[in-house]
PDB file of C-alpha atoms and ligand atoms in Angstrom:
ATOM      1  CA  UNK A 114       3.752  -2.327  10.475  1.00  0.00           C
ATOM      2  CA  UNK A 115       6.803  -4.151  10.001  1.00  0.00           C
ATOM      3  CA  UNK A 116       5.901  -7.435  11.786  1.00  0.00           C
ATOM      4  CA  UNK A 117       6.617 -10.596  10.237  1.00  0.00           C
ATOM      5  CA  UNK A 118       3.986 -13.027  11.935  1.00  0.00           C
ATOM      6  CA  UNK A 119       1.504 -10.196  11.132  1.00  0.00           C
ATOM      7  CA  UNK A 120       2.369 -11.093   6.937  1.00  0.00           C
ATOM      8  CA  UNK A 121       2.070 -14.620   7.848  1.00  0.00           C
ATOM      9  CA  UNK A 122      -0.993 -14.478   9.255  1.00  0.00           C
ATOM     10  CA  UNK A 123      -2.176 -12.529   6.085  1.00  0.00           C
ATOM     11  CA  UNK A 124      -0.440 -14.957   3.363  1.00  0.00           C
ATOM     12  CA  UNK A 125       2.275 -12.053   2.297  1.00  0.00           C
ATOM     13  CA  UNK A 126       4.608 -14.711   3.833  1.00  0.00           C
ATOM     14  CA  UNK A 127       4.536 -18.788   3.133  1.00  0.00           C
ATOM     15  CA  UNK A 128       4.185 -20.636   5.851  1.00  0.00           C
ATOM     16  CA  UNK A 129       3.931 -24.587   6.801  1.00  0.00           C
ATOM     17  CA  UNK A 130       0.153 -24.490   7.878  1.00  0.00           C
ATOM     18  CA  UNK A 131      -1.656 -26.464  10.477  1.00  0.00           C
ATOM     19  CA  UNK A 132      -4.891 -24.697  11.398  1.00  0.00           C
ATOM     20  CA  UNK A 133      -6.390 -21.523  10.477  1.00  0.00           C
ATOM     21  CA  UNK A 134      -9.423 -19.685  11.342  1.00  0.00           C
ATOM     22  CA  UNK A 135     -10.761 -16.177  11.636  1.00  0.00           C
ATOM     23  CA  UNK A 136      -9.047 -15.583  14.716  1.00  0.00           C
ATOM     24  CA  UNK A 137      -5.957 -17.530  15.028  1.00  0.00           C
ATOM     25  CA  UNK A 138      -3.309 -19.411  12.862  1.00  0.00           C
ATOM     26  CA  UNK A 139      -0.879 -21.833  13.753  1.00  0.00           C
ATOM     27  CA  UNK A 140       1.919 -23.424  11.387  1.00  0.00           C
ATOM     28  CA  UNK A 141       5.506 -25.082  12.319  1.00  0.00           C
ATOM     29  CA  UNK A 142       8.105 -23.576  13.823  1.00  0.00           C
ATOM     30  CA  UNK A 143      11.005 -22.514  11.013  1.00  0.00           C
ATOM     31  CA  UNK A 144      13.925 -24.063  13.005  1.00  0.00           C
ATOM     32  CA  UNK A 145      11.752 -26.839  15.198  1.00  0.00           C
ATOM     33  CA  UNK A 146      13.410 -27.194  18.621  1.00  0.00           C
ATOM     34  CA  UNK A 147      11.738 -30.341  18.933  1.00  0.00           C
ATOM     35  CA  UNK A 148      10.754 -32.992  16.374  1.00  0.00           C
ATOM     36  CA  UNK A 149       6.659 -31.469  17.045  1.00  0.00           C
ATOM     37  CA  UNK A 150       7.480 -27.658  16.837  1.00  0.00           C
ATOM     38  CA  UNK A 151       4.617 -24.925  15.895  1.00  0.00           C
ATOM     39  CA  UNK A 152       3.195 -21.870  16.719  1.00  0.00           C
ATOM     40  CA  UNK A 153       0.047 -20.071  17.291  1.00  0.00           C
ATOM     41  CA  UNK A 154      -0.883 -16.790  16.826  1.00  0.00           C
ATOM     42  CA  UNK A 155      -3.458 -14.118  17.218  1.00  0.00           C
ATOM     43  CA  UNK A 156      -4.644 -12.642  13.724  1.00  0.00           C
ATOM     44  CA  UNK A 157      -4.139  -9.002  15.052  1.00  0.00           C
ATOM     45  CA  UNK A 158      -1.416  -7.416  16.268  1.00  0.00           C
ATOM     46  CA  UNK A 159      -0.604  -8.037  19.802  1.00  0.00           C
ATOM     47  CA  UNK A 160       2.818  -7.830  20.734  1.00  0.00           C
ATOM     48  CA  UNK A 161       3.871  -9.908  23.843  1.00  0.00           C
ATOM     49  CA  UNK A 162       2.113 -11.552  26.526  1.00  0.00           C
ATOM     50  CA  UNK A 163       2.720  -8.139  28.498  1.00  0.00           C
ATOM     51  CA  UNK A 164      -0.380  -6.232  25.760  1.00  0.00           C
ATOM     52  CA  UNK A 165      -2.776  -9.141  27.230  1.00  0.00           C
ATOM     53  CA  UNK A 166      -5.781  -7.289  27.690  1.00  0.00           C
ATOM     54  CA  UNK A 167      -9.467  -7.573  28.847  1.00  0.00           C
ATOM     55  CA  UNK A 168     -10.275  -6.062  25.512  1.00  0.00           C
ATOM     56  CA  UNK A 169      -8.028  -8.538  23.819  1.00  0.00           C
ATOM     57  CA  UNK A 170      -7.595 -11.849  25.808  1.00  0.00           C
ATOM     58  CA  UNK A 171     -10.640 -13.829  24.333  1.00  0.00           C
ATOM     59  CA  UNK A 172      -8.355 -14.805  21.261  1.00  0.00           C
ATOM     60  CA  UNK A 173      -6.065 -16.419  24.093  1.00  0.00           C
ATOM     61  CA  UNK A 174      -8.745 -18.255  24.994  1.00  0.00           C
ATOM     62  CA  UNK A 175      -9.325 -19.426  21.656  1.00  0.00           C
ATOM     63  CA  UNK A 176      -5.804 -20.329  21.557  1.00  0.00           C
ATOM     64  CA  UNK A 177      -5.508 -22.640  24.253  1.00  0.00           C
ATOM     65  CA  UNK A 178      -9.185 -24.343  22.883  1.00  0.00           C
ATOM     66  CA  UNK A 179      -6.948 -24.903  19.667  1.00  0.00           C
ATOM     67  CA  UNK A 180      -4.078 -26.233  21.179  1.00  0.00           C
ATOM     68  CA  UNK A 181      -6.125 -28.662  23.026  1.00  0.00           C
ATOM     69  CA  UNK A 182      -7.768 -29.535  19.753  1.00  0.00           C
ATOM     70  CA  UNK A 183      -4.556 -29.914  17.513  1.00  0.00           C
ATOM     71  CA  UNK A 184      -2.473 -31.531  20.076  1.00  0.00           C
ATOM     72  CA  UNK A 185      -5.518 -34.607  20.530  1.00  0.00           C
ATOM     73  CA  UNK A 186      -5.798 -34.742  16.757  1.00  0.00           C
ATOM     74  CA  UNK A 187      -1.944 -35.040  16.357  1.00  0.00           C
ATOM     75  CA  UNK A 188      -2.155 -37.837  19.003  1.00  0.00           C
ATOM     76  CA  UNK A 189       0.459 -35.976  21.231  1.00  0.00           C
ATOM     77  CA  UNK A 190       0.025 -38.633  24.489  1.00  0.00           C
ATOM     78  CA  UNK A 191       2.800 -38.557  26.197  1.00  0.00           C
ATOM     79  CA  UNK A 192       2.442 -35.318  26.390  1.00  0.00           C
ATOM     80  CA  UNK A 193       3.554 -31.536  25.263  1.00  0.00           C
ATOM     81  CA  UNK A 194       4.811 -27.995  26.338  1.00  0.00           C
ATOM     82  CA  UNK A 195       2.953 -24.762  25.760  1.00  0.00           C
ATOM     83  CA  UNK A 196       5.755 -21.438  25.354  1.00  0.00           C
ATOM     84  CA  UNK A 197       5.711 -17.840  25.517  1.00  0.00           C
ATOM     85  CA  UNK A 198       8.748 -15.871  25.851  1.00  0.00           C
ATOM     86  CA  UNK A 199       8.199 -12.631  26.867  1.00  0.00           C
ATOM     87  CA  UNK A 200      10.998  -9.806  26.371  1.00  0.00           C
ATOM     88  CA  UNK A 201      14.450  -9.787  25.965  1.00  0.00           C
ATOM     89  CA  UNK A 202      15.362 -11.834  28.848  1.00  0.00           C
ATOM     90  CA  UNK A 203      12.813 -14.707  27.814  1.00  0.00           C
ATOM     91  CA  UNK A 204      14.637 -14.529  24.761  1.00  0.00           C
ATOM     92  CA  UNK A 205      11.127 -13.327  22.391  1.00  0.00           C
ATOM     93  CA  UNK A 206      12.971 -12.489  18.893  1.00  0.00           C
ATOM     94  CA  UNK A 207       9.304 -11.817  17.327  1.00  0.00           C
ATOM     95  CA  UNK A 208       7.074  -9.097  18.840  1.00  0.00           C
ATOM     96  CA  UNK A 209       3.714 -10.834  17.711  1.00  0.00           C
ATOM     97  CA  UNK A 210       1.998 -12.510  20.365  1.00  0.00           C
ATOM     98  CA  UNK A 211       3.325 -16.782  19.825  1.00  0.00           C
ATOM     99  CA  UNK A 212       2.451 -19.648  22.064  1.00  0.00           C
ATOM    100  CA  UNK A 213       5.263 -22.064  20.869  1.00  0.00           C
ATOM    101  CA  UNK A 214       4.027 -25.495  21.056  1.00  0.00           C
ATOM    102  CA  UNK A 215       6.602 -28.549  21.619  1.00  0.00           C
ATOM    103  CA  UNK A 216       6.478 -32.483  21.247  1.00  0.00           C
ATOM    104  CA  UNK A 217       8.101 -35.392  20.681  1.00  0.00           C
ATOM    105  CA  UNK A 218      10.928 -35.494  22.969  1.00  0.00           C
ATOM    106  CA  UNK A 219      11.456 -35.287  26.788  1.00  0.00           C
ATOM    107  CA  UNK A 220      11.331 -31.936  27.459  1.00  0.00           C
ATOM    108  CA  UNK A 221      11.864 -32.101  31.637  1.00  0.00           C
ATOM    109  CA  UNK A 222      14.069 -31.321  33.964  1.00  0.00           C
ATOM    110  CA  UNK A 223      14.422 -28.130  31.583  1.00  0.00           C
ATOM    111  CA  UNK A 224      12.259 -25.177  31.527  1.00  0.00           C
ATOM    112  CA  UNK A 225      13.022 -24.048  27.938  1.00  0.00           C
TER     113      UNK A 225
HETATM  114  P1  5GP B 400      10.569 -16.421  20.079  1.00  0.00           P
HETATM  115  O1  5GP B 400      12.056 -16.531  20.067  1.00  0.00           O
HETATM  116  O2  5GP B 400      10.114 -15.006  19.763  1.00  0.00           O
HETATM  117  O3  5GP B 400       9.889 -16.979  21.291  1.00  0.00           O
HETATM  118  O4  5GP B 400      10.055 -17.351  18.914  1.00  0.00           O
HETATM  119  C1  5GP B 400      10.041 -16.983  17.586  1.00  0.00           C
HETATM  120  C2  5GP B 400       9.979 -18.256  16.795  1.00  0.00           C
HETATM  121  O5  5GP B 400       9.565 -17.940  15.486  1.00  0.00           O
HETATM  122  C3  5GP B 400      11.317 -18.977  16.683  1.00  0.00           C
HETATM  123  O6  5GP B 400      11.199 -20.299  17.191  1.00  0.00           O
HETATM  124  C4  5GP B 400      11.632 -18.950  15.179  1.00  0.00           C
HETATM  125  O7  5GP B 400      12.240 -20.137  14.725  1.00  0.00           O
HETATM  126  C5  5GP B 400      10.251 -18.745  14.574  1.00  0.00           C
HETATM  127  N1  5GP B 400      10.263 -18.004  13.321  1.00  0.00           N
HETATM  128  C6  5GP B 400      10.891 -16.827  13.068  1.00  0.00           C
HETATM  129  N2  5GP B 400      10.655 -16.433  11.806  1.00  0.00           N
HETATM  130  C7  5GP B 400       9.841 -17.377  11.254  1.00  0.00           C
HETATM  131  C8  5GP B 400       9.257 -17.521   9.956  1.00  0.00           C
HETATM  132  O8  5GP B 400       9.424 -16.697   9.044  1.00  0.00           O
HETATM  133  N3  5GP B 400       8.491 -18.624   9.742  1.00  0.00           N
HETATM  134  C9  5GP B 400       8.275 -19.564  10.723  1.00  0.00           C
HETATM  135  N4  5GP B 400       7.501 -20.605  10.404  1.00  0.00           N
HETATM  136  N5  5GP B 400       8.815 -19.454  11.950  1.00  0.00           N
HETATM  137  C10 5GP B 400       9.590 -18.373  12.216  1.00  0.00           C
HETATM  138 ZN1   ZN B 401       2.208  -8.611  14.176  1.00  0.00          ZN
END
C-alpha cells in the first residue's frame, strides 16, 4: 500500500522521532503549526478515525496513555490540543490514522 505514515512507521521514510513502541510511533509534525507540533500513529494501517473499530481501538487507547505520558515529560503545563481530522471536509491530507498533537501557543477561541 501506498501510504506514507505506513513507511514511516516502518523506517522506509526518516522521520524526527519522539517515542516509539510496538504499537504506536509519534515524531514532529513536517510543517509544525505550532512551535510543539507532532503526531501519533497506529503501527498498522488504519485509515481515519471513521475505521475505529472494536477489533482495532485498543491502540487508541494506547495512544491517548502516550500522549499523556509525552506531553508530562515535555512539561507541556499550560496546556495542549489533541487533533484528528477526519475526511475531506476536516481537511485529513493523510489516510493513516494521526492524532496531531499541539503546544506552545494559545490555541483558543479557534477550533483548528
Ligand atoms: P492531516 O492534514 O491529514 O490532518 O495531517 C497530516 C499532517 O502530516 C500534516 O500536518 C503534515 O504536515 C504532516 N506530514 C505530511 N507528510 C509528512 C511527512 O512526510 N513527515 C512528517 N513528519 N509529517 C508529515
Ligand atoms: Zn498507512
Amino acid at each position: 500500500m501506498d501510504c506514507i505514515f505506513c513507511k514511516i512507521a516502518a523506517g522506509e521514510i526518516p522521520c524526527k522521532k519522539l517515542y516509539e513502541d510496538e504499537q504506536v510511533l509519534a515524531f514532529h509534525d513536517i510543517d509544525p503549526k505550532a512551535p510543539v507540533h507532532f503526531l501519533v500513529i497506529p503501527k498498522t494501517h488504519i485509515g481515519s478515525a471513521s475505521e475505529i473499530t472494536s477489533g482495532n481501538s485498543a491502540v487508541v487507547a494506547h495512544i491517548f496513555e502516550v500522549i499523556a505520558k509525552l506531553t508530562a515529560q515535555l512539561d507541556l503545563k499550560n496546556g495542549y490540543r489533541v487533533v484528528t481530522n477526519c475526511g475531506k471536509d476536516a481537511g485529513q491530507s493523510v489516510e493513516h490514522l494521526h492524532f496531531h498533537v499541539l503546544a506552545g501557543r494559545l490555541l483558543y477561541p479557534d477550533m483548528a
